[in-house]
Amino acid sequence: MEQLEITSIKKEIQRLKKEKNAVVLSHYYMTPELQTLAGKGGVADFVGDSLGLSIEATRVTQQNIIFCGVRFMAETAKILNPSKNVFIPDKDAGCSLASSITAADVIKLRQQHPGIPVIAYINTYAATKAECDICCTSRNALNIAKSFDSGTLIFVPDVHMGHNLQKKIAEETGKKLILWNGICDVHEQFSGSSLKALKEIYPRAEFLLHWEVPEDAVAVSLNNRKGVLGSTNDILRYAGESASKQFILASECDLGATLKGMYPEKEFITPCIRCPNIKKINLNNLLKTLEAIDTSESGRFEITLDQELIRRAYIPIKRMLQFA
Ligand code: 13P
């Protein structure tokens, strides 16, 4: 897209947001123009990680929420805010983790492990959440798992995050996790061998690793090297607090742009792996979504969930928010 065209689309988005009483919530994985705040030349009214966006969704005053993220995130906003209209610019923006597990799978797991509490990562669809005891995001997963009295817990669906959590929880509490076999298509690609090679090229760089990267990649990276294994928010905070000037990022490519924007004096080496789902959202379909609000076209973009499903899926999300 030409720069002039981008500028006029952004201007039109800003105008339509006012006209249609709409707010744009945008995840840190979005392309820079979608996650930059409106006051700084972008179009977002709030940018955050999945937990930050869930919380923000409960505070907005506008009637219409447009979610620049993937579908499970927009569903969470709808569950937390059923009286609002929630839209996503492309309903096909899915998630390999969310589609790896269904409500029926959770019911079966419960039958196989009676009485064991089930923790669902927020990267699940509403029907799956409704069968679980509590949700978590990468930011609060550890505290939530530690809060249960039970010595065994079921954690779904991310197997790598589960193994990484298991290691920390076992060290601190001796608890055992029963895991599902879901993976994030993006974080799965950070292998031990690729990170080891980067470690040799950049001997002074610290590692910024998302919980969802495979455990062999974590072992190779953090062995004798400073860095962080955690949530998107942990990564952003650590990069700011560390005295280091150079980091290797193992997470979504555009988080590298977020980091550079926040800490321009630091260097972020980012093997550029993009989430093909979240990248289905762009300035063009955001504009189309705004145009569709209050017209017969709005159903193409609006998240609709059955009232009873909203009621049931709200219970584990509300429990999670006590740990925010
Ligand atoms: P957080 O925003 O909670 O870190 O997770 C983003 C995500 O969906 C990773 O797959």
mmCIF file of C-alpha atoms and ligand atoms in Angstrom:
data_model
loop_
_atom_site.group_PDB
_atom_site.id
_atom_site.type_symbol
_atom_site.label_atom_id
_atom_site.label_comp_id
_atom_site.label_asym_id
_atom_site.label_seq_id
_atom_site.Cartn_x
_atom_site.Cartn_y
_atom_site.Cartn_z
ATOM 1 C CA MET A 1 0.000 0.000 0.000
ATOM 2 C CA GLU A 2 1.221 3.510 -0.815
ATOM 3 C CA GLN A 3 1.978 5.781 2.160
ATOM 4 C CA LEU A 4 -0.683 8.266 1.015
ATOM 5 C CA GLU A 5 -3.296 5.520 0.885
ATOM 6 C CA ILE A 6 -2.336 4.275 4.383
ATOM 7 C CA THR A 7 -2.627 7.811 5.752
ATOM 8 C CA SER A 8 -6.097 8.314 4.280
ATOM 9 C CA ILE A 9 -7.319 4.906 5.533
ATOM 10 C CA LYS A 10 -6.100 5.743 9.038
ATOM 11 C CA LYS A 11 -7.862 9.121 8.874
ATOM 12 C CA GLU A 12 -11.102 7.487 7.787
ATOM 13 C CA ILE A 13 -10.794 4.878 10.576
ATOM 14 C CA GLN A 14 -10.394 7.668 13.134
ATOM 15 C CA ARG A 15 -13.440 9.495 11.752
ATOM 16 C CA LEU A 16 -15.610 6.375 11.676
ATOM 17 C CA LYS A 17 -14.642 5.371 15.234
ATOM 18 C CA LYS A 18 -16.243 8.608 16.465
ATOM 19 C CA GLU A 19 -19.260 8.374 14.172
ATOM 20 C CA LYS A 20 -19.960 4.729 15.092
ATOM 21 C CA ASN A 21 -19.152 4.998 18.821
ATOM 22 C CA ALA A 22 -16.413 2.374 18.479
ATOM 23 C CA VAL A 23 -13.152 1.551 20.241
ATOM 24 C CA VAL A 24 -10.216 -0.464 18.819
ATOM 25 C CA LEU A 25 -8.424 -2.937 21.108
ATOM 26 C CA SER A 26 -5.222 -4.278 19.597
ATOM 27 C CA HIS A 27 -2.839 -7.090 20.594
ATOM 28 C CA TYR A 28 0.950 -6.559 20.731
ATOM 29 C CA TYR A 29 1.301 -9.068 17.867
ATOM 30 C CA MET A 30 -0.491 -6.823 15.372
ATOM 31 C CA THR A 31 1.476 -4.993 12.668
ATOM 32 C CA PRO A 32 2.852 -1.617 13.888
ATOM 33 C CA GLU A 33 0.137 0.604 12.321
ATOM 34 C CA LEU A 34 -2.576 -1.467 14.030
ATOM 35 C CA GLN A 35 -0.948 -1.560 17.463
ATOM 36 C CA THR A 36 0.259 2.045 17.551
ATOM 37 C CA LEU A 37 -2.032 4.260 19.610
ATOM 38 C CA ALA A 38 -4.276 6.709 17.768
ATOM 39 C CA GLY A 39 -2.535 9.671 19.449
ATOM 40 C CA LYS A 40 0.816 8.483 18.072
ATOM 41 C CA GLY A 41 -0.149 8.039 14.433
ATOM 42 C CA GLY A 42 -1.760 4.583 14.640
ATOM 43 C CA VAL A 43 -5.396 3.551 15.043
ATOM 44 C CA ALA A 44 -5.516 1.638 18.366
ATOM 45 C CA ASP A 45 -7.235 2.998 21.464
ATOM 46 C CA PHE A 46 -5.672 0.378 23.677
ATOM 47 C CA VAL A 47 -2.818 -2.042 23.070
ATOM 48 C CA GLY A 48 -2.034 -4.988 25.314
ATOM 49 C CA ASP A 49 -1.433 -8.668 25.896
ATOM 50 C CA SER A 50 -4.360 -11.060 26.101
ATOM 51 C CA LEU A 51 -4.960 -10.379 29.817
ATOM 52 C CA GLY A 52 -4.608 -6.613 29.472
ATOM 53 C CA LEU A 53 -7.089 -6.605 26.602
ATOM 54 C CA SER A 54 -9.570 -8.786 28.536
ATOM 55 C CA ILE A 55 -9.469 -6.303 31.413
ATOM 56 C CA GLU A 56 -9.769 -3.306 29.102
ATOM 57 C CA ALA A 57 -12.821 -4.886 27.476
ATOM 58 C CA THR A 58 -14.632 -4.577 30.823
ATOM 59 C CA ARG A 59 -13.913 -0.828 31.040
ATOM 60 C CA VAL A 60 -14.806 0.594 27.649
ATOM 61 C CA THR A 61 -17.665 3.049 27.451
ATOM 62 C CA GLN A 62 -18.260 2.793 23.679
ATOM 63 C CA GLN A 63 -21.067 0.492 22.465
ATOM 64 C CA ASN A 64 -18.919 -1.099 19.752
ATOM 65 C CA ILE A 65 -15.614 -2.897 20.403
ATOM 66 C CA ILE A 66 -13.423 -3.847 17.447
ATOM 67 C CA PHE A 67 -10.869 -6.432 18.390
ATOM 68 C CA CYS A 68 -7.626 -6.540 16.411
ATOM 69 C CA GLY A 69 -6.432 -9.959 17.489
ATOM 70 C CA VAL A 70 -7.607 -13.522 16.962
ATOM 71 C CA ARG A 71 -11.143 -14.869 17.420
ATOM 72 C CA PHE A 72 -10.757 -16.392 20.890
ATOM 73 C CA MET A 73 -9.650 -12.952 22.166
ATOM 74 C CA ALA A 74 -12.702 -11.255 20.654
ATOM 75 C CA GLU A 75 -14.920 -13.980 22.144
ATOM 76 C CA THR A 76 -13.415 -13.271 25.580
ATOM 77 C CA ALA A 77 -14.244 -9.578 25.164
ATOM 78 C CA LYS A 78 -17.841 -10.514 24.271
ATOM 79 C CA ILE A 79 -18.184 -12.852 27.273
ATOM 80 C CA LEU A 80 -16.933 -10.093 29.587
ATOM 81 C CA ASN A 81 -19.151 -7.513 27.972
ATOM 82 C CA PRO A 82 -22.318 -9.199 26.679
ATOM 83 C CA SER A 83 -24.276 -5.956 26.350
ATOM 84 C CA LYS A 84 -21.696 -4.526 23.917
ATOM 85 C CA ASN A 85 -21.278 -5.346 20.238
ATOM 86 C CA VAL A 86 -17.901 -6.986 19.636
ATOM 87 C CA PHE A 87 -16.448 -7.203 16.124
ATOM 88 C CA ILE A 88 -13.391 -8.817 14.572
ATOM 89 C CA PRO A 89 -12.237 -7.703 11.098
ATOM 90 C CA ASP A 90 -11.845 -11.346 9.956
ATOM 91 C CA LYS A 91 -13.768 -14.130 11.668
ATOM 92 C CA ASP A 92 -11.340 -16.665 10.159
ATOM 93 C CA ALA A 93 -8.511 -15.348 12.363
ATOM 94 C CA GLY A 94 -8.186 -18.571 14.357
ATOM 95 C CA CYS A 95 -5.526 -20.071 16.614
ATOM 96 C CA SER A 96 -3.858 -23.488 16.420
ATOM 97 C CA LEU A 97 -4.136 -23.830 20.206
ATOM 98 C CA ALA A 98 -7.818 -22.902 20.401
ATOM 99 C CA SER A 99 -8.751 -25.312 17.628
ATOM 100 C CA SER A 100 -6.732 -28.169 19.168
ATOM 101 C CA ILE A 101 -9.303 -28.861 21.898
ATOM 102 C CA THR A 102 -13.109 -29.003 22.078
ATOM 103 C CA ALA A 103 -15.641 -29.011 24.905
ATOM 104 C CA ALA A 104 -16.118 -32.777 24.336
ATOM 105 C CA ASP A 105 -12.357 -33.313 24.824
ATOM 106 C CA VAL A 106 -12.497 -31.573 28.223
ATOM 107 C CA ILE A 107 -15.544 -33.613 29.288
ATOM 108 C CA LYS A 108 -13.624 -36.777 28.367
ATOM 109 C CA LEU A 109 -10.519 -35.643 30.258
ATOM 110 C CA ARG A 110 -12.680 -35.055 33.338
ATOM 111 C CA GLN A 111 -14.100 -38.583 33.043
ATOM 112 C CA GLN A 112 -10.564 -39.999 32.766
ATOM 113 C CA HIS A 113 -9.331 -37.943 35.764
ATOM 114 C CA PRO A 114 -12.314 -37.460 38.091
ATOM 115 C CA GLY A 115 -12.045 -34.625 40.623
ATOM 116 C CA ILE A 116 -8.906 -33.085 39.069
ATOM 117 C CA PRO A 117 -9.299 -29.315 38.459
ATOM 118 C CA VAL A 118 -9.020 -28.144 34.837
ATOM 119 C CA ILE A 119 -7.156 -24.932 33.953
ATOM 120 C CA ALA A 120 -7.839 -23.637 30.430
ATOM 121 C CA TYR A 121 -5.405 -21.308 28.744
ATOM 122 C CA ILE A 122 -7.265 -18.257 27.427
ATOM 123 C CA ASN A 123 -6.341 -19.517 23.911
ATOM 124 C CA THR A 124 -9.496 -21.691 23.817
ATOM 125 C CA TYR A 125 -12.970 -21.134 22.369
ATOM 126 C CA ALA A 126 -15.952 -20.267 24.578
ATOM 127 C CA ALA A 127 -17.476 -23.776 24.539
ATOM 128 C CA THR A 128 -14.174 -25.264 25.758
ATOM 129 C CA LYS A 129 -13.785 -22.614 28.474
ATOM 130 C CA ALA A 130 -17.307 -23.375 29.691
ATOM 131 C CA GLU A 131 -16.229 -26.919 30.675
ATOM 132 C CA CYS A 132 -13.173 -25.773 32.681
ATOM 133 C CA ASP A 133 -12.732 -24.617 36.290
ATOM 134 C CA ILE A 134 -10.625 -21.539 35.629
ATOM 135 C CA CYS A 135 -8.916 -19.760 32.738
ATOM 136 C CA CYS A 136 -5.417 -18.337 32.729
ATOM 137 C CA THR A 137 -3.235 -16.298 30.413
ATOM 138 C CA SER A 138 0.519 -16.537 30.098
ATOM 139 C CA ARG A 139 0.731 -13.737 32.697
ATOM 140 C CA ASN A 140 -1.079 -15.432 35.570
ATOM 141 C CA ALA A 141 -0.798 -19.179 34.744
ATOM 142 C CA LEU A 142 1.850 -19.904 37.365
ATOM 143 C CA ASN A 143 0.025 -18.164 40.239
ATOM 144 C CA ILE A 144 -3.262 -19.774 39.280
ATOM 145 C CA ALA A 145 -1.749 -23.268 39.146
ATOM 146 C CA LYS A 146 -0.055 -22.690 42.519
ATOM 147 C CA SER A 147 -3.338 -21.512 44.099
ATOM 148 C CA PHE A 148 -5.007 -24.944 43.897
ATOM 149 C CA ASP A 149 -4.761 -27.348 46.870
ATOM 150 C CA SER A 150 -4.861 -30.356 44.551
ATOM 151 C CA GLY A 151 -1.480 -32.021 43.964
ATOM 152 C CA THR A 152 -2.483 -32.769 40.352
ATOM 153 C CA LEU A 153 -4.012 -30.363 37.821
ATOM 154 C CA ILE A 154 -5.120 -30.616 34.208
ATOM 155 C CA PHE A 155 -3.708 -27.814 32.029
ATOM 156 C CA VAL A 156 -4.958 -27.428 28.434
ATOM 157 C CA PRO A 157 -4.174 -27.082 25.590
ATOM 158 C CA ASP A 158 -0.527 -25.923 25.142
ATOM 159 C CA VAL A 159 1.837 -28.850 25.710
ATOM 160 C CA HIS A 160 5.054 -26.782 25.605
ATOM 161 C CA MET A 161 3.749 -24.153 27.976
ATOM 162 C CA GLY A 162 2.511 -27.037 30.128
ATOM 163 C CA HIS A 163 5.981 -28.605 30.281
ATOM 164 C CA ASN A 164 7.604 -25.220 31.035
ATOM 165 C CA LEU A 165 5.050 -24.510 33.772
ATOM 166 C CA GLN A 166 5.402 -28.043 35.098
ATOM 167 C CA LYS A 167 9.123 -27.525 35.652
ATOM 168 C CA LYS A 168 8.611 -24.334 37.691
ATOM 169 C CA ILE A 169 5.615 -25.674 39.611
ATOM 170 C CA ALA A 170 7.353 -28.938 40.445
ATOM 171 C CA GLU A 171 10.375 -27.005 41.762
ATOM 172 C CA GLU A 172 8.198 -24.763 43.922
ATOM 173 C CA THR A 173 5.290 -27.008 44.979
ATOM 174 C CA GLY A 174 5.825 -30.564 43.717
ATOM 175 C CA LYS A 175 2.480 -30.388 41.859
ATOM 176 C CA LYS A 176 1.968 -32.497 38.731
ATOM 177 C CA LEU A 177 0.248 -31.330 35.539
ATOM 178 C CA ILE A 178 -1.745 -33.526 33.160
ATOM 179 C CA LEU A 179 -1.320 -31.991 29.706
ATOM 180 C CA TRP A 180 -3.065 -31.822 26.324
ATOM 181 C CA ASN A 181 -1.171 -31.975 23.058
ATOM 182 C CA GLY A 182 -1.877 -28.508 21.592
ATOM 183 C CA ILE A 183 0.852 -26.298 20.154
ATOM 184 C CA CYS A 184 1.151 -22.678 19.031
ATOM 185 C CA ASP A 185 2.185 -22.730 15.351
ATOM 186 C CA VAL A 186 4.418 -19.688 15.922
ATOM 187 C CA HIS A 187 6.251 -20.521 19.159
ATOM 188 C CA GLU A 188 6.650 -24.185 18.157
ATOM 189 C CA GLN A 189 9.121 -23.022 15.488
ATOM 190 C CA PHE A 190 11.766 -21.845 17.974
ATOM 191 C CA SER A 191 13.862 -24.997 18.183
ATOM 192 C CA GLY A 192 16.775 -25.678 20.531
ATOM 193 C CA SER A 193 19.175 -25.866 17.561
ATOM 194 C CA SER A 194 18.093 -22.523 16.028
ATOM 195 C CA LEU A 195 18.398 -20.682 19.352
ATOM 196 C CA LYS A 196 21.742 -22.357 20.075
ATOM 197 C CA ALA A 197 23.055 -21.049 16.746
ATOM 198 C CA LEU A 198 21.901 -17.508 17.615
ATOM 199 C CA LYS A 199 23.483 -17.803 21.032
ATOM 200 C CA GLU A 200 26.849 -18.410 19.373
ATOM 201 C CA ILE A 201 26.465 -15.439 17.007
ATOM 202 C CA TYR A 202 25.347 -13.050 19.802
ATOM 203 C CA PRO A 203 27.306 -14.123 22.893
ATOM 204 C CA ARG A 204 26.177 -11.152 25.032
ATOM 205 C CA ALA A 205 22.480 -11.137 24.135
ATOM 206 C CA GLU A 206 19.873 -12.119 26.712
ATOM 207 C CA PHE A 207 16.937 -14.330 25.724
ATOM 208 C CA LEU A 208 13.296 -13.233 25.780
ATOM 209 C CA LEU A 209 11.231 -16.432 25.569
ATOM 210 C CA HIS A 210 7.451 -16.813 25.590
ATOM 211 C CA TRP A 211 6.053 -19.616 27.777
ATOM 212 C CA GLU A 212 4.856 -21.373 24.599
ATOM 213 C CA VAL A 213 8.319 -22.154 23.152
ATOM 214 C CA PRO A 214 9.411 -25.812 23.312
ATOM 215 C CA GLU A 215 11.203 -26.867 26.480
ATOM 216 C CA ASP A 216 14.417 -27.910 24.637
ATOM 217 C CA ALA A 217 14.662 -24.342 23.278
ATOM 218 C CA VAL A 218 14.268 -22.986 26.831
ATOM 219 C CA ALA A 219 16.928 -25.346 28.188
ATOM 220 C CA VAL A 220 19.454 -24.353 25.497
ATOM 221 C CA SER A 221 18.788 -20.595 25.763
ATOM 222 C CA LEU A 222 18.661 -20.001 29.484
ATOM 223 C CA ASN A 223 21.476 -22.388 30.336
ATOM 224 C CA ASN A 224 24.228 -20.099 31.734
ATOM 225 C CA ARG A 225 22.591 -17.095 30.102
ATOM 226 C CA LYS A 226 20.401 -14.391 31.630
ATOM 227 C CA GLY A 227 16.951 -13.758 30.261
ATOM 228 C CA VAL A 228 13.300 -14.408 30.881
ATOM 229 C CA LEU A 229 10.780 -17.161 30.217
ATOM 230 C CA GLY A 230 7.304 -15.727 30.627
ATOM 231 C CA SER A 231 4.345 -13.899 29.188
ATOM 232 C CA THR A 232 4.303 -11.135 26.595
ATOM 233 C CA ASN A 233 4.101 -8.651 29.465
ATOM 234 C CA ASP A 234 7.013 -10.293 31.305
ATOM 235 C CA ILE A 235 9.069 -9.987 28.096
ATOM 236 C CA LEU A 236 8.243 -6.277 27.687
ATOM 237 C CA ARG A 237 9.008 -5.559 31.338
ATOM 238 C CA TYR A 238 12.228 -7.602 31.442
ATOM 239 C CA ALA A 239 13.649 -5.890 28.350
ATOM 240 C CA GLY A 240 13.103 -2.516 30.020
ATOM 241 C CA GLU A 241 14.495 -3.472 33.421
ATOM 242 C CA SER A 242 17.565 -5.385 32.234
ATOM 243 C CA ALA A 243 20.873 -3.528 31.911
ATOM 244 C CA SER A 244 21.567 -5.515 28.721
ATOM 245 C CA LYS A 245 21.514 -3.694 25.385
ATOM 246 C CA GLN A 246 20.952 -6.765 23.182
ATOM 247 C CA PHE A 247 18.229 -9.424 23.248
ATOM 248 C CA ILE A 248 17.146 -12.445 21.217
ATOM 249 C CA LEU A 249 13.348 -12.621 21.024
ATOM 250 C CA ALA A 250 11.576 -15.981 20.725
ATOM 251 C CA SER A 251 8.005 -14.861 20.134
ATOM 252 C CA GLU A 252 5.824 -13.337 17.397
ATOM 253 C CA CYS A 253 7.803 -11.178 14.961
ATOM 254 C CA ASP A 254 5.867 -7.948 15.495
ATOM 255 C CA LEU A 255 6.510 -8.061 19.236
ATOM 256 C CA GLY A 256 10.045 -7.179 18.112
ATOM 257 C CA ALA A 257 8.680 -3.927 16.632
ATOM 258 C CA THR A 258 6.788 -3.252 19.886
ATOM 259 C CA LEU A 259 10.001 -3.742 21.873
ATOM 260 C CA LYS A 260 12.012 -1.491 19.547
ATOM 261 C CA GLY A 261 9.320 1.202 19.836
ATOM 262 C CA MET A 262 9.444 1.036 23.635
ATOM 263 C CA TYR A 263 13.241 0.789 23.984
ATOM 264 C CA PRO A 264 14.792 2.372 20.861
ATOM 265 C CA GLU A 265 18.286 2.350 22.415
ATOM 266 C CA LYS A 266 18.264 -1.481 22.649
ATOM 267 C CA GLU A 267 18.707 -4.122 19.945
ATOM 268 C CA PHE A 268 16.261 -6.977 19.436
ATOM 269 C CA ILE A 269 17.293 -9.918 17.296
ATOM 270 C CA THR A 270 14.037 -11.412 16.078
ATOM 271 C CA PRO A 271 13.859 -14.556 13.944
ATOM 272 C CA CYS A 272 10.816 -13.290 12.067
ATOM 273 C CA ILE A 273 8.022 -15.821 12.553
ATOM 274 C CA ARG A 274 4.588 -14.296 12.025
ATOM 275 C CA CYS A 275 1.228 -15.652 13.195
ATOM 276 C CA PRO A 276 -0.673 -16.179 9.917
ATOM 277 C CA ASN A 277 -3.979 -15.886 11.769
ATOM 278 C CA ILE A 278 -3.467 -12.600 13.565
ATOM 279 C CA LYS A 279 -2.027 -11.169 10.324
ATOM 280 C CA LYS A 280 -5.420 -11.699 8.650
ATOM 281 C CA ILE A 281 -6.390 -8.458 10.394
ATOM 282 C CA ASN A 282 -5.243 -5.348 8.539
ATOM 283 C CA LEU A 283 -6.123 -1.685 8.016
ATOM 284 C CA ASN A 284 -8.422 -2.534 5.089
ATOM 285 C CA ASN A 285 -10.643 -5.005 6.903
ATOM 286 C CA LEU A 286 -10.622 -2.827 10.036
ATOM 287 C CA LEU A 287 -12.031 -0.030 7.865
ATOM 288 C CA LYS A 288 -14.619 -2.393 6.344
ATOM 289 C CA THR A 289 -15.674 -3.483 9.848
ATOM 290 C CA LEU A 290 -16.254 0.111 10.920
ATOM 291 C CA GLU A 291 -18.218 0.822 7.744
ATOM 292 C CA ALA A 292 -20.388 -2.250 8.398
ATOM 293 C CA ILE A 293 -21.451 -1.243 11.943
ATOM 294 C CA ASP A 294 -25.176 -0.331 12.035
ATOM 295 C CA THR A 295 -25.723 -1.734 8.535
ATOM 296 C CA SER A 296 -27.035 -5.075 7.245
ATOM 297 C CA GLU A 297 -23.364 -6.114 6.695
ATOM 298 C CA SER A 298 -22.445 -6.056 10.421
ATOM 299 C CA GLY A 299 -23.045 -9.805 10.887
ATOM 300 C CA ARG A 300 -19.973 -10.539 8.740
ATOM 301 C CA PHE A 301 -17.801 -9.168 11.534
ATOM 302 C CA GLU A 302 -19.824 -9.416 14.749
ATOM 303 C CA ILE A 303 -19.063 -12.059 17.409
ATOM 304 C CA THR A 304 -22.312 -13.666 18.524
ATOM 305 C CA LEU A 305 -22.523 -16.259 21.278
ATOM 306 C CA ASP A 306 -25.506 -17.978 22.789
ATOM 307 C CA GLN A 307 -26.611 -16.395 26.152
ATOM 308 C CA GLU A 308 -26.248 -19.666 28.070
ATOM 309 C CA LEU A 309 -22.753 -20.226 26.657
ATOM 310 C CA ILE A 310 -21.763 -16.692 27.703
ATOM 311 C CA ARG A 311 -23.058 -17.369 31.228
ATOM 312 C CA ARG A 312 -21.081 -20.613 31.548
ATOM 313 C CA ALA A 313 -17.848 -19.389 29.922
ATOM 314 C CA TYR A 314 -17.907 -16.258 32.121
ATOM 315 C CA ILE A 315 -17.432 -18.322 35.319
ATOM 316 C CA PRO A 316 -13.824 -19.519 34.638
ATOM 317 C CA ILE A 317 -12.861 -16.126 33.166
ATOM 318 C CA LYS A 318 -14.199 -14.253 36.211
ATOM 319 C CA ARG A 319 -12.221 -16.582 38.502
ATOM 320 C CA MET A 320 -9.100 -15.814 36.462
ATOM 321 C CA LEU A 321 -9.588 -12.056 36.788
ATOM 322 C CA GLN A 322 -9.144 -12.324 40.570
ATOM 323 C CA PHE A 323 -5.505 -13.141 39.741
ATOM 324 C CA ALA A 324 -5.015 -10.250 37.317
HETATM 325 P P1 13P B 1 -0.261 -13.339 25.727
HETATM 326 O O1 13P B 1 -0.732 -12.068 25.157
HETATM 327 O O2 13P B 1 -1.103 -13.781 26.898
HETATM 328 O O3 13P B 1 1.187 -13.385 26.084
HETATM 329 O O4 13P B 1 -0.453 -14.502 24.643
HETATM 330 C C1 13P B 1 -0.499 -14.263 23.339
HETATM 331 C C2 13P B 1 -0.782 -15.504 22.595
HETATM 332 O O5 13P B 1 -1.880 -15.762 22.205
HETATM 333 C C3 13P B 1 0.327 -16.406 22.353
HETATM 334 O O6 13P B 1 -0.087 -17.495 21.577
#
